[in-house]
Every structure is written in C-alpha cells, then in structure tokens.
C-alpha cells in the first residue's frame, strides 16, 4: 500500500515497461559495439582477395577504368562491383586502403545487427521486445562473423544489405 507521507510505492514491476524501453535498444547497441570490438581485437590481416577489389577501385578512381592496374588490360577480375567502388574511395580520400577495407567491413557488419533486431518488430508491427536482442547477441558472439567482417572482404557489406533488405521487405 501507498504511504501518503512517502508517495506512491515504486516497484520493479512498475518500472519494467520503462526499463524494457531502454534495455532492449541498449542491449542491441552493446551487441553492435561488442561486434566491432571483437572484430578489431582479432587483428586478422586483410585477405589477399580484398587487395584485388582495392586495386580495381583505385584504378577506377585514378581515371584508368576498371582494371587491376592503370596499365593492365581491362579484365573483369572482381565479383563485387559495389565493394570495389567503396574501397576505391580510399584513394581520393587519402586513406590507407587496407585499414579502410578492414574498418569499413567492421562498421557495416556491425550495423547489420540493428536490422537483424528490427526485422521481427517490423514484420509484426510491434515495438522492440527483449527477445529481439537475441539475434544480434548471437551474431556478436560468433568468431566467424567477426573474422570475416574484418577481413577486408565484402562480408560486412553483404550482411548489412541482406539484413536491411529483409527489414525493408517485411515492414511493407
């Protein structure tokens, strides 16, 4: 019962909706941050195939077109044109291409977890529930996911595009 001198009694049950409103996005945010830290701490060297995408992208932005080097014949030796163009931006931006490919993959792969969490609420038309944080937490705990998003390959981009596509499709 309420004690009029002390005001209404505050219990955990009375705070649960408010707590859940902040706890679920906070947990998803921790999964995103944890994925980034996990991938960064692995210190995986950039995979050699990433260098192919970097080379094609840098040749393109140097004005030589899509070729491995500015003086090589134009041969399509890549399978990921969007990633090639994104990595090619490292030249005009004057960024270290290997570090850029690694950190771009980590960032995009971590952002994918937001869309993983939002897919079911978007499909059902409801707000976030605690269960919606389970998917991002499981992915964040996966060493394989962390390894490939920091490898310089397009894994983080693919994860983000796939998760955002699912979210976009189910919300309509």
mmCIF file of N, CA and C in Angstrom, residues 45-105:
data_model
loop_
_atom_site.group_PDB
_atom_site.id
_atom_site.type_symbol
_atom_site.label_atom_id
_atom_site.label_comp_id
_atom_site.label_asym_id
_atom_site.label_seq_id
_atom_site.Cartn_x
_atom_site.Cartn_y
_atom_site.Cartn_z
ATOM 1 N N UNK A 45 44.793 -10.232 -40.586
ATOM 2 C CA UNK A 45 45.317 -9.499 -41.743
ATOM 3 C C UNK A 45 44.268 -9.467 -42.853
ATOM 4 N N UNK A 46 44.289 -8.412 -43.631
ATOM 5 C CA UNK A 46 43.340 -8.286 -44.732
ATOM 6 C C UNK A 46 43.607 -9.417 -45.731
ATOM 7 N N UNK A 47 42.558 -10.085 -46.151
ATOM 8 C CA UNK A 47 42.658 -11.221 -47.063
ATOM 9 C C UNK A 47 43.142 -10.736 -48.433
ATOM 10 N N UNK A 48 43.949 -11.557 -49.104
ATOM 11 C CA UNK A 48 44.532 -11.130 -50.376
ATOM 12 C C UNK A 48 43.488 -10.788 -51.440
ATOM 13 N N UNK A 49 42.342 -11.441 -51.411
ATOM 14 C CA UNK A 49 41.293 -11.120 -52.392
ATOM 15 C C UNK A 49 40.771 -9.694 -52.220
ATOM 16 N N UNK A 50 40.861 -9.167 -51.005
ATOM 17 C CA UNK A 50 40.444 -7.783 -50.785
ATOM 18 C C UNK A 50 41.350 -6.827 -51.559
ATOM 19 N N UNK A 51 42.611 -7.189 -51.704
ATOM 20 C CA UNK A 51 43.551 -6.343 -52.445
ATOM 21 C C UNK A 51 43.141 -6.224 -53.911
ATOM 22 N N UNK A 52 42.514 -7.245 -54.450
ATOM 23 C CA UNK A 52 42.030 -7.184 -55.837
ATOM 24 C C UNK A 52 40.948 -6.113 -55.950
ATOM 25 N N UNK A 53 40.006 -6.125 -55.012
ATOM 26 C CA UNK A 53 38.944 -5.114 -55.023
ATOM 27 C C UNK A 53 39.534 -3.715 -54.842
ATOM 28 N N UNK A 54 40.504 -3.599 -53.955
ATOM 29 C CA UNK A 54 41.151 -2.306 -53.727
ATOM 30 C C UNK A 54 41.830 -1.820 -55.007
ATOM 31 N N UNK A 55 42.572 -2.702 -55.656
ATOM 32 C CA UNK A 55 43.305 -2.317 -56.866
ATOM 33 C C UNK A 55 42.356 -1.878 -57.973
ATOM 34 N N UNK A 56 41.303 -2.628 -58.204
ATOM 35 C CA UNK A 56 40.327 -2.243 -59.241
ATOM 36 C C UNK A 56 39.684 -0.903 -58.906
ATOM 37 N N UNK A 57 39.305 -0.722 -57.657
ATOM 38 C CA UNK A 57 38.672 0.529 -57.245
ATOM 39 C C UNK A 57 39.604 1.719 -57.366
ATOM 40 N N UNK A 58 40.845 1.538 -56.973
ATOM 41 C CA UNK A 58 41.791 2.648 -57.071
ATOM 42 C C UNK A 58 42.112 2.974 -58.525
ATOM 43 N N UNK A 59 42.198 1.960 -59.385
ATOM 44 C CA UNK A 59 42.414 2.225 -60.819
ATOM 45 C C UNK A 59 41.234 2.999 -61.395
ATOM 46 N N UNK A 60 40.034 2.612 -60.977
ATOM 47 C CA UNK A 60 38.840 3.307 -61.463
ATOM 48 C C UNK A 60 38.876 4.784 -61.060
ATOM 49 N N UNK A 61 39.147 5.048 -59.785
ATOM 50 C CA UNK A 61 39.144 6.437 -59.318
ATOM 51 C C UNK A 61 40.367 7.234 -59.786
ATOM 52 N N UNK A 62 41.382 6.533 -60.279
ATOM 53 C CA UNK A 62 42.536 7.219 -60.863
ATOM 54 C C UNK A 62 42.265 7.588 -62.326
ATOM 55 N N UNK A 63 41.105 7.164 -62.832
ATOM 56 C CA UNK A 63 40.727 7.506 -64.202
ATOM 57 C C UNK A 63 41.112 6.464 -65.236
ATOM 58 N N UNK A 64 41.612 5.307 -64.793
ATOM 59 C CA UNK A 64 42.051 4.264 -65.725
ATOM 60 C C UNK A 64 40.951 3.258 -66.038
ATOM 61 N N UNK A 65 39.805 3.383 -65.434
ATOM 62 C CA UNK A 65 38.725 2.423 -65.654
ATOM 63 C C UNK A 65 38.872 1.223 -64.733
ATOM 64 N N UNK A 66 38.025 0.257 -64.964
ATOM 65 C CA UNK A 66 38.050 -0.952 -64.129
ATOM 66 C C UNK A 66 39.090 -1.928 -64.664
ATOM 67 N N UNK A 67 40.249 -1.877 -64.092
ATOM 68 C CA UNK A 67 41.357 -2.767 -64.439
ATOM 69 C C UNK A 67 42.207 -2.947 -63.195
ATOM 70 N N UNK A 68 42.992 -3.995 -63.179
ATOM 71 C CA UNK A 68 43.780 -4.310 -61.989
ATOM 72 C C UNK A 68 44.808 -3.224 -61.679
ATOM 73 N N UNK A 69 45.493 -2.752 -62.686
ATOM 74 C CA UNK A 69 46.428 -1.634 -62.534
ATOM 75 C C UNK A 69 46.125 -0.634 -63.639
ATOM 76 N N UNK A 70 46.551 0.592 -63.509
ATOM 77 C CA UNK A 70 46.266 1.578 -64.556
ATOM 78 C C UNK A 70 46.830 1.203 -65.926
ATOM 79 N N UNK A 71 47.850 0.341 -65.985
ATOM 80 C CA UNK A 71 48.447 -0.022 -67.270
ATOM 81 C C UNK A 71 48.062 -1.427 -67.744
ATOM 82 N N UNK A 72 47.325 -2.179 -66.944
ATOM 83 C CA UNK A 72 46.934 -3.530 -67.351
ATOM 84 C C UNK A 72 45.709 -3.478 -68.259
ATOM 85 N N UNK A 73 45.503 -4.542 -69.055
ATOM 86 C CA UNK A 73 44.314 -4.560 -69.922
ATOM 87 C C UNK A 73 43.036 -4.640 -69.087
ATOM 88 N N UNK A 74 41.940 -4.089 -69.600
ATOM 89 C CA UNK A 74 40.676 -4.168 -68.845
ATOM 90 C C UNK A 74 40.140 -5.599 -68.832
ATOM 91 N N UNK A 75 40.193 -6.216 -67.681
ATOM 92 C CA UNK A 75 39.703 -7.577 -67.480
ATOM 93 C C UNK A 75 38.843 -7.546 -66.229
ATOM 94 N N UNK A 76 37.668 -8.142 -66.309
ATOM 95 C CA UNK A 76 36.802 -8.178 -65.127
ATOM 96 C C UNK A 76 37.305 -9.269 -64.196
ATOM 97 N N UNK A 77 38.019 -8.875 -63.173
ATOM 98 C CA UNK A 77 38.584 -9.825 -62.225
ATOM 99 C C UNK A 77 38.017 -9.653 -60.834
ATOM 100 N N UNK A 78 36.813 -9.143 -60.746
ATOM 101 C CA UNK A 78 36.171 -8.919 -59.451
ATOM 102 C C UNK A 78 34.724 -9.384 -59.554
ATOM 103 N N UNK A 79 34.136 -9.683 -58.406
ATOM 104 C CA UNK A 79 32.760 -10.162 -58.402
ATOM 105 C C UNK A 79 31.853 -9.286 -57.546
ATOM 106 N N UNK A 80 32.355 -8.154 -57.125
ATOM 107 C CA UNK A 80 31.629 -7.331 -56.160
ATOM 108 C C UNK A 80 31.782 -5.849 -56.518
ATOM 109 N N UNK A 81 31.106 -5.373 -57.559
ATOM 110 C CA UNK A 81 31.338 -4.001 -58.016
ATOM 111 C C UNK A 81 31.069 -2.923 -56.971
ATOM 112 N N UNK A 82 30.055 -3.064 -56.150
ATOM 113 C CA UNK A 82 29.790 -2.042 -55.135
ATOM 114 C C UNK A 82 30.951 -1.947 -54.150
ATOM 115 N N UNK A 83 31.462 -3.086 -53.717
ATOM 116 C CA UNK A 83 32.595 -3.104 -52.793
ATOM 117 C C UNK A 83 33.842 -2.525 -53.465
ATOM 118 N N UNK A 84 34.046 -2.825 -54.731
ATOM 119 C CA UNK A 84 35.178 -2.273 -55.483
ATOM 120 C C UNK A 84 35.106 -0.746 -55.469
ATOM 121 N N UNK A 85 33.937 -0.188 -55.759
ATOM 122 C CA UNK A 85 33.797 1.270 -55.780
ATOM 123 C C UNK A 85 33.965 1.861 -54.379
ATOM 124 N N UNK A 86 33.422 1.182 -53.366
ATOM 125 C CA UNK A 86 33.549 1.685 -51.996
ATOM 126 C C UNK A 86 35.012 1.684 -51.551
ATOM 127 N N UNK A 87 35.745 0.620 -51.876
ATOM 128 C CA UNK A 87 37.155 0.565 -51.492
ATOM 129 C C UNK A 87 37.998 1.507 -52.335
ATOM 130 N N UNK A 88 37.598 1.725 -53.566
ATOM 131 C CA UNK A 88 38.321 2.654 -54.424
ATOM 132 C C UNK A 88 38.306 4.069 -53.887
ATOM 133 N N UNK A 89 37.325 4.399 -53.079
ATOM 134 C CA UNK A 89 37.256 5.733 -52.473
ATOM 135 C C UNK A 89 38.425 6.007 -51.534
ATOM 136 N N UNK A 90 39.122 4.958 -51.121
ATOM 137 C CA UNK A 90 40.268 5.170 -50.235
ATOM 138 C C UNK A 90 41.337 6.025 -50.910
ATOM 139 N N UNK A 91 41.454 5.935 -52.243
ATOM 140 C CA UNK A 91 42.428 6.752 -52.966
ATOM 141 C C UNK A 91 42.114 8.234 -52.886
ATOM 142 N N UNK A 92 40.946 8.669 -53.403
ATOM 143 C CA UNK A 92 40.616 10.095 -53.330
ATOM 144 C C UNK A 92 40.512 10.638 -51.909
ATOM 145 N N UNK A 93 40.178 9.774 -50.951
ATOM 146 C CA UNK A 93 40.077 10.210 -49.554
ATOM 147 C C UNK A 93 41.434 10.197 -48.837
ATOM 148 N N UNK A 94 42.464 9.706 -49.533
ATOM 149 C CA UNK A 94 43.829 9.630 -48.980
ATOM 150 C C UNK A 94 43.875 8.814 -47.687
ATOM 151 N N UNK A 95 43.219 7.668 -47.730
ATOM 152 C CA UNK A 95 43.198 6.761 -46.585
ATOM 153 C C UNK A 95 44.013 5.520 -46.909
ATOM 154 N N UNK A 96 44.578 4.909 -45.889
ATOM 155 C CA UNK A 96 45.263 3.633 -46.078
ATOM 156 C C UNK A 96 44.226 2.602 -46.522
ATOM 157 N N UNK A 97 44.410 2.054 -47.708
ATOM 158 C CA UNK A 97 43.387 1.189 -48.309
ATOM 159 C C UNK A 97 43.129 -0.082 -47.509
ATOM 160 N N UNK A 98 44.162 -0.690 -46.961
ATOM 161 C CA UNK A 98 43.965 -1.927 -46.197
ATOM 162 C C UNK A 98 43.209 -1.661 -44.902
ATOM 163 N N UNK A 99 43.594 -0.611 -44.193
ATOM 164 C CA UNK A 99 42.884 -0.266 -42.955
ATOM 165 C C UNK A 99 41.444 0.149 -43.265
ATOM 166 N N UNK A 100 41.256 0.904 -44.342
ATOM 167 C CA UNK A 100 39.916 1.344 -44.748
ATOM 168 C C UNK A 100 39.017 0.150 -45.048
ATOM 169 N N UNK A 101 39.546 -0.838 -45.786
ATOM 170 C CA UNK A 101 38.728 -2.012 -46.114
ATOM 171 C C UNK A 101 38.352 -2.785 -44.862
ATOM 172 N N UNK A 102 39.267 -2.871 -43.940
ATOM 173 C CA UNK A 102 39.021 -3.589 -42.695
ATOM 174 C C UNK A 102 37.964 -2.878 -41.853
ATOM 175 N N UNK A 103 38.147 -1.575 -41.619
ATOM 176 C CA UNK A 103 37.235 -0.837 -40.752
ATOM 177 C C UNK A 103 35.877 -0.600 -41.393
ATOM 178 N N UNK A 104 35.840 -0.469 -42.704
ATOM 179 C CA UNK A 104 34.547 -0.336 -43.386
ATOM 180 C C UNK A 104 33.744 -1.627 -43.236
ATOM 181 N N UNK A 105 34.405 -2.767 -43.400
ATOM 182 C CA UNK A 105 33.732 -4.053 -43.205
ATOM 183 C C UNK A 105 33.223 -4.230 -41.790
#
